[in-house]
Coordinates of C-alpha atoms in Angstrom, one line a residue:
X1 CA 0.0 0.0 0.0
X2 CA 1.6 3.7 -1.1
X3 CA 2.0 6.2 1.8
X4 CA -0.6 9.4 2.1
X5 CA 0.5 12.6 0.4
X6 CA 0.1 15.3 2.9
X7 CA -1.5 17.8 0.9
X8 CA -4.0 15.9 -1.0
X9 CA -4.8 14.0 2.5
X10 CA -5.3 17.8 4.2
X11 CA -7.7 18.7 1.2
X12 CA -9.6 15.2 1.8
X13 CA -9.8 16.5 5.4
X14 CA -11.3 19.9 4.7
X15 CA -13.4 18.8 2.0
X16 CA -15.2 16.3 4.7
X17 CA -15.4 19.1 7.3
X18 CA -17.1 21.5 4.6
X19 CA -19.6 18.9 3.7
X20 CA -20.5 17.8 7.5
X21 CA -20.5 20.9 9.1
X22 CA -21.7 23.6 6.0
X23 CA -24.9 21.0 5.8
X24 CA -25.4 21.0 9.4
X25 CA -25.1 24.7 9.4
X26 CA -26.9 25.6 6.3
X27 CA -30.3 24.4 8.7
X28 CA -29.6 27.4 10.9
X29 CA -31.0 25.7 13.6
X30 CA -31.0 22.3 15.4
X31 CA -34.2 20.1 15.5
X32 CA -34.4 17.7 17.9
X33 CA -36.8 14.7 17.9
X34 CA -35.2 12.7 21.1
X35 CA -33.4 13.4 24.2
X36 CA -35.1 16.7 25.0
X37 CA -33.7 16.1 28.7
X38 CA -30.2 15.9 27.7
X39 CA -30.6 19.7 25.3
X40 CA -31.7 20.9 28.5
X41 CA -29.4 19.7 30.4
X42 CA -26.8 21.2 28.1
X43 CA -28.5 24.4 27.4
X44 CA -29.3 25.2 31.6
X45 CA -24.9 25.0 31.9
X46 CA -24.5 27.1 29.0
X47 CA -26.9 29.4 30.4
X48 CA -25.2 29.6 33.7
X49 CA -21.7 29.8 31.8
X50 CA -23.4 33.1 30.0
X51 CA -24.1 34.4 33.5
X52 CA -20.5 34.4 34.6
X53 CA -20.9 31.1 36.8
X54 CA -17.8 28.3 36.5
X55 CA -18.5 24.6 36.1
X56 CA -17.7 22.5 39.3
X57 CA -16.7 26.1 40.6
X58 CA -20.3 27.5 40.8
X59 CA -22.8 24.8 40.2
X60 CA -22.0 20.3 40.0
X61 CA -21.6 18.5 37.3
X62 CA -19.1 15.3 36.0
X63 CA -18.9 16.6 32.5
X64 CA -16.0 18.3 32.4
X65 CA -15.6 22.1 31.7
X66 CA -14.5 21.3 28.2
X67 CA -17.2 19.8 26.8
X68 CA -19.1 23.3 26.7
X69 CA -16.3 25.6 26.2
X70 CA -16.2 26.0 22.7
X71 CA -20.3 25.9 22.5
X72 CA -20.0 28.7 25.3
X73 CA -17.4 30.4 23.3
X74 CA -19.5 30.8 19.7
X75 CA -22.7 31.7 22.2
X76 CA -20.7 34.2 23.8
X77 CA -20.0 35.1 20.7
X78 CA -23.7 36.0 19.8
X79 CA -24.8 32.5 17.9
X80 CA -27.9 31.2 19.2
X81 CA -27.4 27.7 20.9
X82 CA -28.3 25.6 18.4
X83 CA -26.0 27.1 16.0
X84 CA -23.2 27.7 18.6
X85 CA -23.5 23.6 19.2
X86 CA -23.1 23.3 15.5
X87 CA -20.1 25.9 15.1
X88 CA -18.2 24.2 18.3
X89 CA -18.3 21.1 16.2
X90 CA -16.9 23.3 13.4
X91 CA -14.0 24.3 15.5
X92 CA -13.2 21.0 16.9
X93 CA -12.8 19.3 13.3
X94 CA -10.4 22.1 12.4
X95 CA -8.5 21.7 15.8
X96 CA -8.1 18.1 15.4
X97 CA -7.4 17.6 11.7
X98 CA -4.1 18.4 11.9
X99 CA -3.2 15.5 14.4
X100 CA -5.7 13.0 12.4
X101 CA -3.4 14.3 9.2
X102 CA 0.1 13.4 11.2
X103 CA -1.6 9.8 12.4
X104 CA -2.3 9.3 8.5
X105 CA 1.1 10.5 7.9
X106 CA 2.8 8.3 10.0
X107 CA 1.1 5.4 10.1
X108 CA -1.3 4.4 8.2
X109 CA -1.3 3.2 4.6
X110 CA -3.6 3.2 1.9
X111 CA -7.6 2.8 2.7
X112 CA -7.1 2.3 6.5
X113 CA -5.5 6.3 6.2
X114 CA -8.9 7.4 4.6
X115 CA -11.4 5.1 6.3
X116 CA -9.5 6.9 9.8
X117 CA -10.2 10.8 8.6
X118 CA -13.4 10.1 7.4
X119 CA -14.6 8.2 10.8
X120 CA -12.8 11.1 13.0
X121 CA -14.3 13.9 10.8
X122 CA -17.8 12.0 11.2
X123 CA -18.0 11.2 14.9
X124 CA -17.2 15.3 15.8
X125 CA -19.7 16.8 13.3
X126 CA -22.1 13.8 13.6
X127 CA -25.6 15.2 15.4
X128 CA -26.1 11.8 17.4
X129 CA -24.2 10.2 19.3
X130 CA -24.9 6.3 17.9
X131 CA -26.9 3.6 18.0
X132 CA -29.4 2.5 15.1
X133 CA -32.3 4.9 16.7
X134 CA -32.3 7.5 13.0
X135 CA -33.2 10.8 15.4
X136 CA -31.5 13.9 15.6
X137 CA -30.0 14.3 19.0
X138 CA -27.3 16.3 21.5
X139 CA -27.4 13.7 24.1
X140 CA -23.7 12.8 24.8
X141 CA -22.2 14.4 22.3
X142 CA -19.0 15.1 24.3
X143 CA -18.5 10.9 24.0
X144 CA -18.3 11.6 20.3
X145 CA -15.7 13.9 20.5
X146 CA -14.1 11.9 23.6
X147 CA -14.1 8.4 21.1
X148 CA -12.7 11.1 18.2
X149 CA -9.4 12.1 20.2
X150 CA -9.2 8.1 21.3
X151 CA -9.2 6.6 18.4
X152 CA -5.8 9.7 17.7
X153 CA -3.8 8.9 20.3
X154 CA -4.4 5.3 20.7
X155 CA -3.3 5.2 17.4
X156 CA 0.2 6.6 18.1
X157 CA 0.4 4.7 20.8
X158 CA -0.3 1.3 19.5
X159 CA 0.9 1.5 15.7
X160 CA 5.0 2.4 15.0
X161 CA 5.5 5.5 12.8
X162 CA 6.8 4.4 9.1
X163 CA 9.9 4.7 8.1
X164 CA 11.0 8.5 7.7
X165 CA 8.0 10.0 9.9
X166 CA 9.5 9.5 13.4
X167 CA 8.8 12.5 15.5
X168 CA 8.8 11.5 19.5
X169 CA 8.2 15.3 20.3
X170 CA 5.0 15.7 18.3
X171 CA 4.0 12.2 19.2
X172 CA 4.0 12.7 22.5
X173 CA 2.6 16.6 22.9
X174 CA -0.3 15.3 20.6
X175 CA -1.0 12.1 23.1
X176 CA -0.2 14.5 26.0
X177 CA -2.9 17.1 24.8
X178 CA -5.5 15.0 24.1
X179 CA -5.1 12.5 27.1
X180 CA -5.7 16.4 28.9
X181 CA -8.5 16.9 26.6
X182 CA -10.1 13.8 27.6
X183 CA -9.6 14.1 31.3
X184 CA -11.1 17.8 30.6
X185 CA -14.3 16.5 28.6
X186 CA -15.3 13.3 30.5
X187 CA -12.6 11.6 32.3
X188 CA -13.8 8.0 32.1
X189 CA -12.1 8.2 28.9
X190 CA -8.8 9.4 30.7
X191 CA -8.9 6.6 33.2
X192 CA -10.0 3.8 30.6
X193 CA -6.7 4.6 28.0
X194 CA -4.1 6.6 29.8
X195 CA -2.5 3.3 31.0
X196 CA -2.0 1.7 28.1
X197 CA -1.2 4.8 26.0
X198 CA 1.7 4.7 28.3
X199 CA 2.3 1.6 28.0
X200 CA 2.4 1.9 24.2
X201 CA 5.0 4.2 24.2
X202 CA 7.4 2.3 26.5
X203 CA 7.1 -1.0 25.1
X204 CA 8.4 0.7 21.5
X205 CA 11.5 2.2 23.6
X206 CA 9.5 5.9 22.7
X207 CA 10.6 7.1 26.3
X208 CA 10.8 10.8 24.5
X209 CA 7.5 10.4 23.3
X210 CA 6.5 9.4 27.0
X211 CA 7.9 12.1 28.4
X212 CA 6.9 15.1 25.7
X213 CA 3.4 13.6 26.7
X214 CA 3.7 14.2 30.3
X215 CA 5.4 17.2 30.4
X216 CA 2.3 18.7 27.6
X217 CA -0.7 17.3 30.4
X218 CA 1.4 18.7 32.9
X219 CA 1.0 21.7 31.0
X220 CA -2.4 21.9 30.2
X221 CA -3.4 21.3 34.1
X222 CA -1.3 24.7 35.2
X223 CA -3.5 26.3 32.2
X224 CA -6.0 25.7 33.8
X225 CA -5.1 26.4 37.3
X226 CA -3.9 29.6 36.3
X227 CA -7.1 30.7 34.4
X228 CA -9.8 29.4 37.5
X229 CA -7.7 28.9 40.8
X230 CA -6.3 25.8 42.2
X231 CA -9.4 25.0 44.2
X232 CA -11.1 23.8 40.2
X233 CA -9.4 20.3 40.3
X234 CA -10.7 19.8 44.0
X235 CA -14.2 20.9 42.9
X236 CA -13.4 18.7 40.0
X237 CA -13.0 15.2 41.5
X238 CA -15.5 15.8 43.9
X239 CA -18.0 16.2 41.3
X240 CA -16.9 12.7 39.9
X241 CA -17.0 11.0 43.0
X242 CA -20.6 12.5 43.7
X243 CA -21.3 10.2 40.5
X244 CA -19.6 7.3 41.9
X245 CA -22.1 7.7 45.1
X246 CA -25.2 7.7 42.8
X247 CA -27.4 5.1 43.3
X248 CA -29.0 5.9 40.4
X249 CA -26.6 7.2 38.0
X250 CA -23.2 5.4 38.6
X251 CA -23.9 2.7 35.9
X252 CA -26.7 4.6 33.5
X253 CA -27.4 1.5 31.0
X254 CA -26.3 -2.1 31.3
X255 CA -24.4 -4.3 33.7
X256 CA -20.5 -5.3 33.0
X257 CA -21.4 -8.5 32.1
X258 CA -24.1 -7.7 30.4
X259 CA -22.1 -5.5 28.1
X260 CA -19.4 -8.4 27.3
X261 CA -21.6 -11.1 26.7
X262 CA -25.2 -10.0 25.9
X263 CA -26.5 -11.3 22.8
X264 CA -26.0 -7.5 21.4
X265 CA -22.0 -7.5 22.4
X266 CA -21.2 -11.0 22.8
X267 CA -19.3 -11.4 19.2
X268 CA -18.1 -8.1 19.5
X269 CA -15.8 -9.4 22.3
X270 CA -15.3 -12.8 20.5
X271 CA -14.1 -10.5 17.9
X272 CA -11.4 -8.4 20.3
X273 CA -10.4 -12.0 21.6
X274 CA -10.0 -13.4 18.6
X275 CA -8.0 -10.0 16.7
X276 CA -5.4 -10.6 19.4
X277 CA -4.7 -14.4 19.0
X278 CA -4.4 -13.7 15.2
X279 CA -2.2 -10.7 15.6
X280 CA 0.3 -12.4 17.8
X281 CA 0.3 -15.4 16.2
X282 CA 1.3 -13.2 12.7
X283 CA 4.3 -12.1 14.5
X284 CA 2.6 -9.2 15.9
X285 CA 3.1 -9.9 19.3
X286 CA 3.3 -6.1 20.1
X287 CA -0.1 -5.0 18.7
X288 CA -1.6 -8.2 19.9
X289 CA -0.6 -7.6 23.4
X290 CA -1.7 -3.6 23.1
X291 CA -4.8 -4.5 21.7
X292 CA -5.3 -7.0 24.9
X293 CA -4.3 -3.9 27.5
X294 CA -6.8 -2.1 25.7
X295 CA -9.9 -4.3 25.9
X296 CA -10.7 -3.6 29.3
X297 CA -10.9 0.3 28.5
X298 CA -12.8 -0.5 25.6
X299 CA -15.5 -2.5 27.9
X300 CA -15.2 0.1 30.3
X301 CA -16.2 3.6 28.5
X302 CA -19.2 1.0 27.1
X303 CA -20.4 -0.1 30.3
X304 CA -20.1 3.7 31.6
X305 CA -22.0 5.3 28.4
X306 CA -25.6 5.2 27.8
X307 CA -27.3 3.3 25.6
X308 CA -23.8 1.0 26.2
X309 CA -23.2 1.9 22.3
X310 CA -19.6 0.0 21.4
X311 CA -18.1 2.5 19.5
X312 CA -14.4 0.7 19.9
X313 CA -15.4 -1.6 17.3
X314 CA -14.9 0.8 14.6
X315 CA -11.3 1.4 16.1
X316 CA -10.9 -2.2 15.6
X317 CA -11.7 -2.6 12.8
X318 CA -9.3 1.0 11.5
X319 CA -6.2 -1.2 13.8
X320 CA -6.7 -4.3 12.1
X321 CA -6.6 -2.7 8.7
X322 CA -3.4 -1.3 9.5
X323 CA -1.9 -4.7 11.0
X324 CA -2.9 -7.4 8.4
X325 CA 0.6 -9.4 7.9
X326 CA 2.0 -10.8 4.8
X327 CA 0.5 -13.8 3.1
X328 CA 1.5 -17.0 3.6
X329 CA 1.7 -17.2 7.7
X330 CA -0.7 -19.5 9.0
X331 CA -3.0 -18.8 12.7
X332 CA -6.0 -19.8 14.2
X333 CA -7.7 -22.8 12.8
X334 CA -5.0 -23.0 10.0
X335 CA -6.1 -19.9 8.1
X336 CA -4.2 -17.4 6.6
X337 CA -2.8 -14.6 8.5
X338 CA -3.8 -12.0 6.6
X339 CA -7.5 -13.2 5.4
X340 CA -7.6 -13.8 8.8
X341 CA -7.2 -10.3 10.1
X342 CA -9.3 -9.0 6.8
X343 CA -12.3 -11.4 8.2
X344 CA -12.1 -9.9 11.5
X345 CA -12.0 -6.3 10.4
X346 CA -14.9 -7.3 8.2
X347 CA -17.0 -8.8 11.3
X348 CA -15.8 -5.5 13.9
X349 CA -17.1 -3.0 10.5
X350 CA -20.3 -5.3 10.3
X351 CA -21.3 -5.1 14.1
X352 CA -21.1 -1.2 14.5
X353 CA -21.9 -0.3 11.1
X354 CA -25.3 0.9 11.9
X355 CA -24.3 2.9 14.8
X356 CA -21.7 4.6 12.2
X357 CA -24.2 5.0 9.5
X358 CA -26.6 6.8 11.8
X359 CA -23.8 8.8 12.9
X360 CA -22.2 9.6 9.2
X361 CA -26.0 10.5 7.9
X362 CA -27.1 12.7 10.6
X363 CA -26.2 15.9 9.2
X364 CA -27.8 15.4 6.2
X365 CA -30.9 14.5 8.3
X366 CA -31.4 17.6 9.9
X367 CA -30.6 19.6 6.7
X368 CA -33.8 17.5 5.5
X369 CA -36.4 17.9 8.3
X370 CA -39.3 19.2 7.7
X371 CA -39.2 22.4 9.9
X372 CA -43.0 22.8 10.5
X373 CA -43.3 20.0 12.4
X374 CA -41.0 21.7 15.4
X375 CA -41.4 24.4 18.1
X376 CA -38.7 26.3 20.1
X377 CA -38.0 24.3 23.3
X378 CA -37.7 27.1 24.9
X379 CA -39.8 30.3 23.3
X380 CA -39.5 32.3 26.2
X381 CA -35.2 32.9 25.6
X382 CA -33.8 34.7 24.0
X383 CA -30.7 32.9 23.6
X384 CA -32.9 30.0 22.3
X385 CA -33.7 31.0 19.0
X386 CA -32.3 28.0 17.1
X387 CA -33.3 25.3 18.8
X388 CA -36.5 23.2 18.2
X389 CA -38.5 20.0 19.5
X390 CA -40.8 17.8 17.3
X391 CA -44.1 19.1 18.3
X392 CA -45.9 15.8 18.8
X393 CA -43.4 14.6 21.2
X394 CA -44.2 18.0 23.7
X395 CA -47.7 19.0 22.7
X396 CA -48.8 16.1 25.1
X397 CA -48.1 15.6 28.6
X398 CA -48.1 11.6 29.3
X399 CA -47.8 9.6 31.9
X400 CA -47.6 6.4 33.2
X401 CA -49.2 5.6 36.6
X402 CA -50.2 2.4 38.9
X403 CA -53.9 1.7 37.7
X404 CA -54.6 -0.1 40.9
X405 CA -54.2 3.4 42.9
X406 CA -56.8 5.0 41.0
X407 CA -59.2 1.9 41.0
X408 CA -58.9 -0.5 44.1
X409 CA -60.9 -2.8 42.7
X410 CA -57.9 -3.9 40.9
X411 CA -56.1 -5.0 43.5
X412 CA -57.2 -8.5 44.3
X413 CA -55.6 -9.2 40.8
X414 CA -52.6 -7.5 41.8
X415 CA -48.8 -8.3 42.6
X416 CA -47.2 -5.8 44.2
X417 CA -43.4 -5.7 43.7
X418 CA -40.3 -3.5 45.3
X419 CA -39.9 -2.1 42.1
X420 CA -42.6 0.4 42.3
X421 CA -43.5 0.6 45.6
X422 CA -44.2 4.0 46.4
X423 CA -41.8 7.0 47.5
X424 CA -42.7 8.6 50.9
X425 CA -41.4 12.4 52.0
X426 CA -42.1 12.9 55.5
X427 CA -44.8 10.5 55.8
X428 CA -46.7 11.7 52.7
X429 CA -47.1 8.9 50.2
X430 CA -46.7 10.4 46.2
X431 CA -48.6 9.1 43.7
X432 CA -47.0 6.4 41.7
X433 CA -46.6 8.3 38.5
X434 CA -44.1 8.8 36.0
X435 CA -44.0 11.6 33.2
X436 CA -43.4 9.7 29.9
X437 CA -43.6 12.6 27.3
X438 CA -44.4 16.2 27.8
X439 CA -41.6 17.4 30.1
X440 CA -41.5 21.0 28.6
X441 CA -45.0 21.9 28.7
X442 CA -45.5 20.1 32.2
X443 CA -42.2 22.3 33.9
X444 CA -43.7 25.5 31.7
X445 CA -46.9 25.0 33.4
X446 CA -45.4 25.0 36.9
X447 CA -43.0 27.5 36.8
X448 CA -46.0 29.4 36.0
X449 CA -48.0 28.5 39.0
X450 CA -44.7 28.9 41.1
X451 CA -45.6 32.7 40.2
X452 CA -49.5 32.4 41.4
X453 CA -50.9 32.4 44.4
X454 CA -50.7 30.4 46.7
X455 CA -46.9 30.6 45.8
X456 CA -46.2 33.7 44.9
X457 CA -42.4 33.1 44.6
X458 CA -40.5 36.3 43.5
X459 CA -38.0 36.3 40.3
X460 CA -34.8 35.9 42.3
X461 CA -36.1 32.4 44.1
X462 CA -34.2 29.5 43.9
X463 CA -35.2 25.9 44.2
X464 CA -34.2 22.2 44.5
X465 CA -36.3 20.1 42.6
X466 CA -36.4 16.5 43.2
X467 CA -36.1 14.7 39.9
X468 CA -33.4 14.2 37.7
X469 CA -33.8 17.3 35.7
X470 CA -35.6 20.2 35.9
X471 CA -36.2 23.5 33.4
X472 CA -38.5 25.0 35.5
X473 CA -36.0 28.4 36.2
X474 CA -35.4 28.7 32.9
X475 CA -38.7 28.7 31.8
X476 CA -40.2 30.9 34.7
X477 CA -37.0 33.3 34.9
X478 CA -36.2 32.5 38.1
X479 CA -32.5 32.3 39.6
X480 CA -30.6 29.0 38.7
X481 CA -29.7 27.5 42.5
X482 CA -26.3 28.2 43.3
X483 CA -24.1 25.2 43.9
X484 CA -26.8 23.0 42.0
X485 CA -27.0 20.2 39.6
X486 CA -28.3 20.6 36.0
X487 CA -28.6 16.7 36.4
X488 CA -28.8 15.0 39.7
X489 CA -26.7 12.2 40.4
X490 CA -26.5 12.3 44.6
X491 CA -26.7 14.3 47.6
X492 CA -28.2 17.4 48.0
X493 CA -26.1 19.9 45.7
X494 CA -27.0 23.6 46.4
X495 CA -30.0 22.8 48.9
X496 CA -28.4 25.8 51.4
X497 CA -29.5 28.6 48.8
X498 CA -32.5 26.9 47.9
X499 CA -36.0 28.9 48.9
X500 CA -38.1 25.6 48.6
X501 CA -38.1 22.2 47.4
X502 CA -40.4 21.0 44.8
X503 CA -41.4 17.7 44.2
X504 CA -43.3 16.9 41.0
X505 CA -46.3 14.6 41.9
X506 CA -45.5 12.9 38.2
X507 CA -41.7 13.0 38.4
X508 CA -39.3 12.2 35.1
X509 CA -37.2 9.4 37.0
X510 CA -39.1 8.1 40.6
X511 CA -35.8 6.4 41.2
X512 CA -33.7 9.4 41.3
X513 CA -36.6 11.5 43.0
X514 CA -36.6 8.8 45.8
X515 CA -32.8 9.0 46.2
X516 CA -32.9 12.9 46.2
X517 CA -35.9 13.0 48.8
X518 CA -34.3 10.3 51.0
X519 CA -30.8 13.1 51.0
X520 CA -33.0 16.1 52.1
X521 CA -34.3 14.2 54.9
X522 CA -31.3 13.5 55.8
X523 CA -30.3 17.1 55.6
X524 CA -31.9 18.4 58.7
X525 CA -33.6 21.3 57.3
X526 CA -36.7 23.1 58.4
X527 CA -39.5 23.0 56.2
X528 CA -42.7 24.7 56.4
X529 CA -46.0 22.7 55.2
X530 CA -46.2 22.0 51.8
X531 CA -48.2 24.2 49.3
X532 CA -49.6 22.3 47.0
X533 CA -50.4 21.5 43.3
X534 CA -51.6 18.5 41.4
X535 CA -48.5 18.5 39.6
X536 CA -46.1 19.3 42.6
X537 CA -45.9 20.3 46.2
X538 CA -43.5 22.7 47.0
X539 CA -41.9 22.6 50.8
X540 CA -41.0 26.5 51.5
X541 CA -37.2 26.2 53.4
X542 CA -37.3 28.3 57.0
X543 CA -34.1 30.1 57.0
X544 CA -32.2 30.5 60.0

């Protein structure tokens, strides 16, 4: 196979990057049909960003500070949000194209060189984050561009540079920048590849490259300390271990085991098992053994990710295009080496090329929606312009409720189970309810009636709503609660500048809402009785 040419491989690069991101652009807007939660989640942070507050600093959240930068840069800026999201992509594909040009460079060869840009170009730009569900989405698009600096420096790490494009220095500041990147966007990506990044580059002697990398993190993390104070890497890790305490949120989709040998991943790991018996049995003992310190990280960021989408395979599949051996060597089951390595890059490519065709189509999805079939998520904003909800997934608030509560005649034919027993604050039992569609127009509604008598909360309240999310001070104008959580995940984050607590009768998750009730309990404060709604009571906080 011939070696890249930089220049045309740099105009392959922006070509891509014009094609993904001008489509995506040319919508001027973003229109969401799925994970309306997760755009508010990210608009609420970008909202406090825009009023001078600091992530971890200021409010809690594990997403690290860098996954809304650039968005909060471009809104800054003036961009509505929707097109700021779009620009930060933008911005992130120019950033990293050099490096994805220099991994080319240096060691790739023929297709496996293109297939590589193409992939990295798609997964920052993409507008949703995987799977085979074809819906326009912002939910965890930070593990898009977290698998998109991955796939770079695991790369370097793994594969040796060809003959004539050795350079330790820029080896290791690119691995040592994005390793920070990744720590600084969602650090289960850190912890999952940092190991055997390192070990990459000592079992190839690359002790420079080791070294470069170090001293660049090393780098980045006095940036950082110089531009928010030294107590932002406390607030930090405490934020992640708040995570770690969740009982709700510490594992959001399947079990470990599940996510190795469930009918949906089990040949996916067959697969990785398999790539590294072949590899070092072609006298690739190196990138067999690599490939085996990477499989736990691999399992790992799945596990930890929702919807447990295994975005490693198409990593896999880019290494093993890059390793197949000669002809003529002999592996597993007596097969040759090489058609060997070509099946299992076929079967890793098979397995996530769904997930990867959602993601490579999904600009040229929302260039093709049909735009009178959405309404602003949040009218009321003005920094909201751009960004739109399928109407028939909000015009309806739905929910999904124990029959037998409202009709006791039921319950002779009845098993009750643990699962939905019901949750209790203070000895009042809630109503076993939960809020299936319609969160917009359901929070819209209360943060009216917050204003109403018998509430009558002034602008500058703050609250600590018990569910996992909550929009109800944006779209009401109050104050955001200082110290909260745009998503809860344990504790009681903020509650000592809250006014009240509200608890939505019909909450989005009664799991986390139990949890989060259980906490304030716990808390020792002094409520007065509750006011209430049908959609909420709301326990007004005596201050001391």
């Amino acid at each position: 196979m011939t070696r890249i040419s930089a220049g045309k491989y740099a105009a392959f690069l922006a070509v891509l990057i014009c094609v993904f991101g001008g489509v995506a652009l040319a919508k001027s807007g973003l229109y969401l049909d799925r994970h309306e939660g997760d755009a508010a989640h990210m608009i609420e942070i970008l909202l406090r960003m825009l009023d001078g507050q600091v992530p971890h600093l200021d409010f809690s959240t594990p997403i690290g500070i860098l996954a809304f930068l650039p968005i909060f840069a471009f809104a800054k800026a003036g961009l509505g949000m929707g097109m700021a999201f779009i620009a930060a992509q933008v911005l992130i594909a120019v950033l990293l194209a050099p490096m994805v040009l220099w991994v080319a460079v240096s060691r790739l060869r023929g297709l496996s060189a293109w297939v590589f840009g193409a992939v990295i170009m798609a997964l920052v730009l993409a507008l949703v984050h995987g799977e085979n569900v074809t819906a326009i989405s912002v939910s965890m698009y930070y593990n898009r561009w977290a698998w998109a600096a991955s796939f770079i420096v695991i790369l370097l790490a793994v594969l040796p540079p060809l003959e004539g494009r050795k350079a330790p220095r820029l080896d290791g500041l690119i691995a040592g920048l994005l390793l920070a990147v990744l720590a600084l966007i969602k650090p289960t990506y850190f912890v999952a590849f940092v190991l055997p990044v390192a070990l990459g580059f000592l079992m190839r002697g690359a002790m420079r490259r080791l070294v470069a990398g170090i001293a660049t993190g090393l780098v980045v993390a006095g940036v950082m300390v110089a531009f928010y104070g030294v107590d932002f890497f406390p607030a930090y890790i405490n934020d992640l271990l708040t995570v770690t305490r969740s009982g709700t949120r510490a594992a959001p989709g399947m079990s470990l085991i599940e996510v190795m040998n469930a009918p949906r991943f089990l040949i996916g790991s067959m697969c990785l098992i398999l790539s590294v018996i072949v590899l070092r049995q072609s006298r690739q003992a190196m990138a067999g053994l690599l490939l085996l310190l990477l499989a736990p990280g691999f399992i790992y960021v799945t596990y930890q990710n929702f919807g447990n989408d295994p975005t490693w395979l198409i990593l896999l599949c880019l290494l093993l295009m890059a390793q197949r051996p000669m002809r003529g060597q002999r592996v597993l089951f007596n097969a040759d080496a090489r058609n060997a390595v070509s099946a299992l890059a076929l079967v890793a490519f098979a397995l996530i090329a769904p997930s990867l065709q959602n993601i490579v189509t999904s600009p040229f999805r929302l260039f093709a929606v049909e735009a009178d079939d959405y309404v602003p998520q949040f009218a009321s904003r003005s920094e909201l312009p751009d960004i739109f909800v399928k109407a028939d997934r909000t015009s309806m608030v739905l929910g999904r409720e124990a029959m037998v509560d409202r009709y006791p005649e039921l319950a002779p034919y009845v098993i009750e189970s643990d699962r939905f027993e019901a949750v209790t604050f203070l000895g009042e039992t809630l109503p076993r309810c939960t809020l299936q569609a319609g969160e917009v127009a359901l929070h819209r509604y209360m943060a009216d009636r917050l204003k109403q008598p018998p509430f009558n909360f002034p602008p500058e309240s703050e609250f600590f709503v018990a569910d996992i999310a909550s929009g109800i001070w944006i779209l009401g104008g109050f104050a955001p609660l200082e110290g909260g959580a745009p998503w809860y995940y344990s504790g009681v984050p903020g509650i000592e500048h809250a006014d009240a607590i509200i608890v939505p009768t019909c909450p989005i998750d009664v799991s986390t809402q139990r949890h989060a009730l259980e906490a304030i309990e716990q808390a020792g404060l002094t409520l007065r009785p509750p006011l209430r709604d049908p959609m909420m009571l709301v326990y007004p906080i005596v201050k001391e």
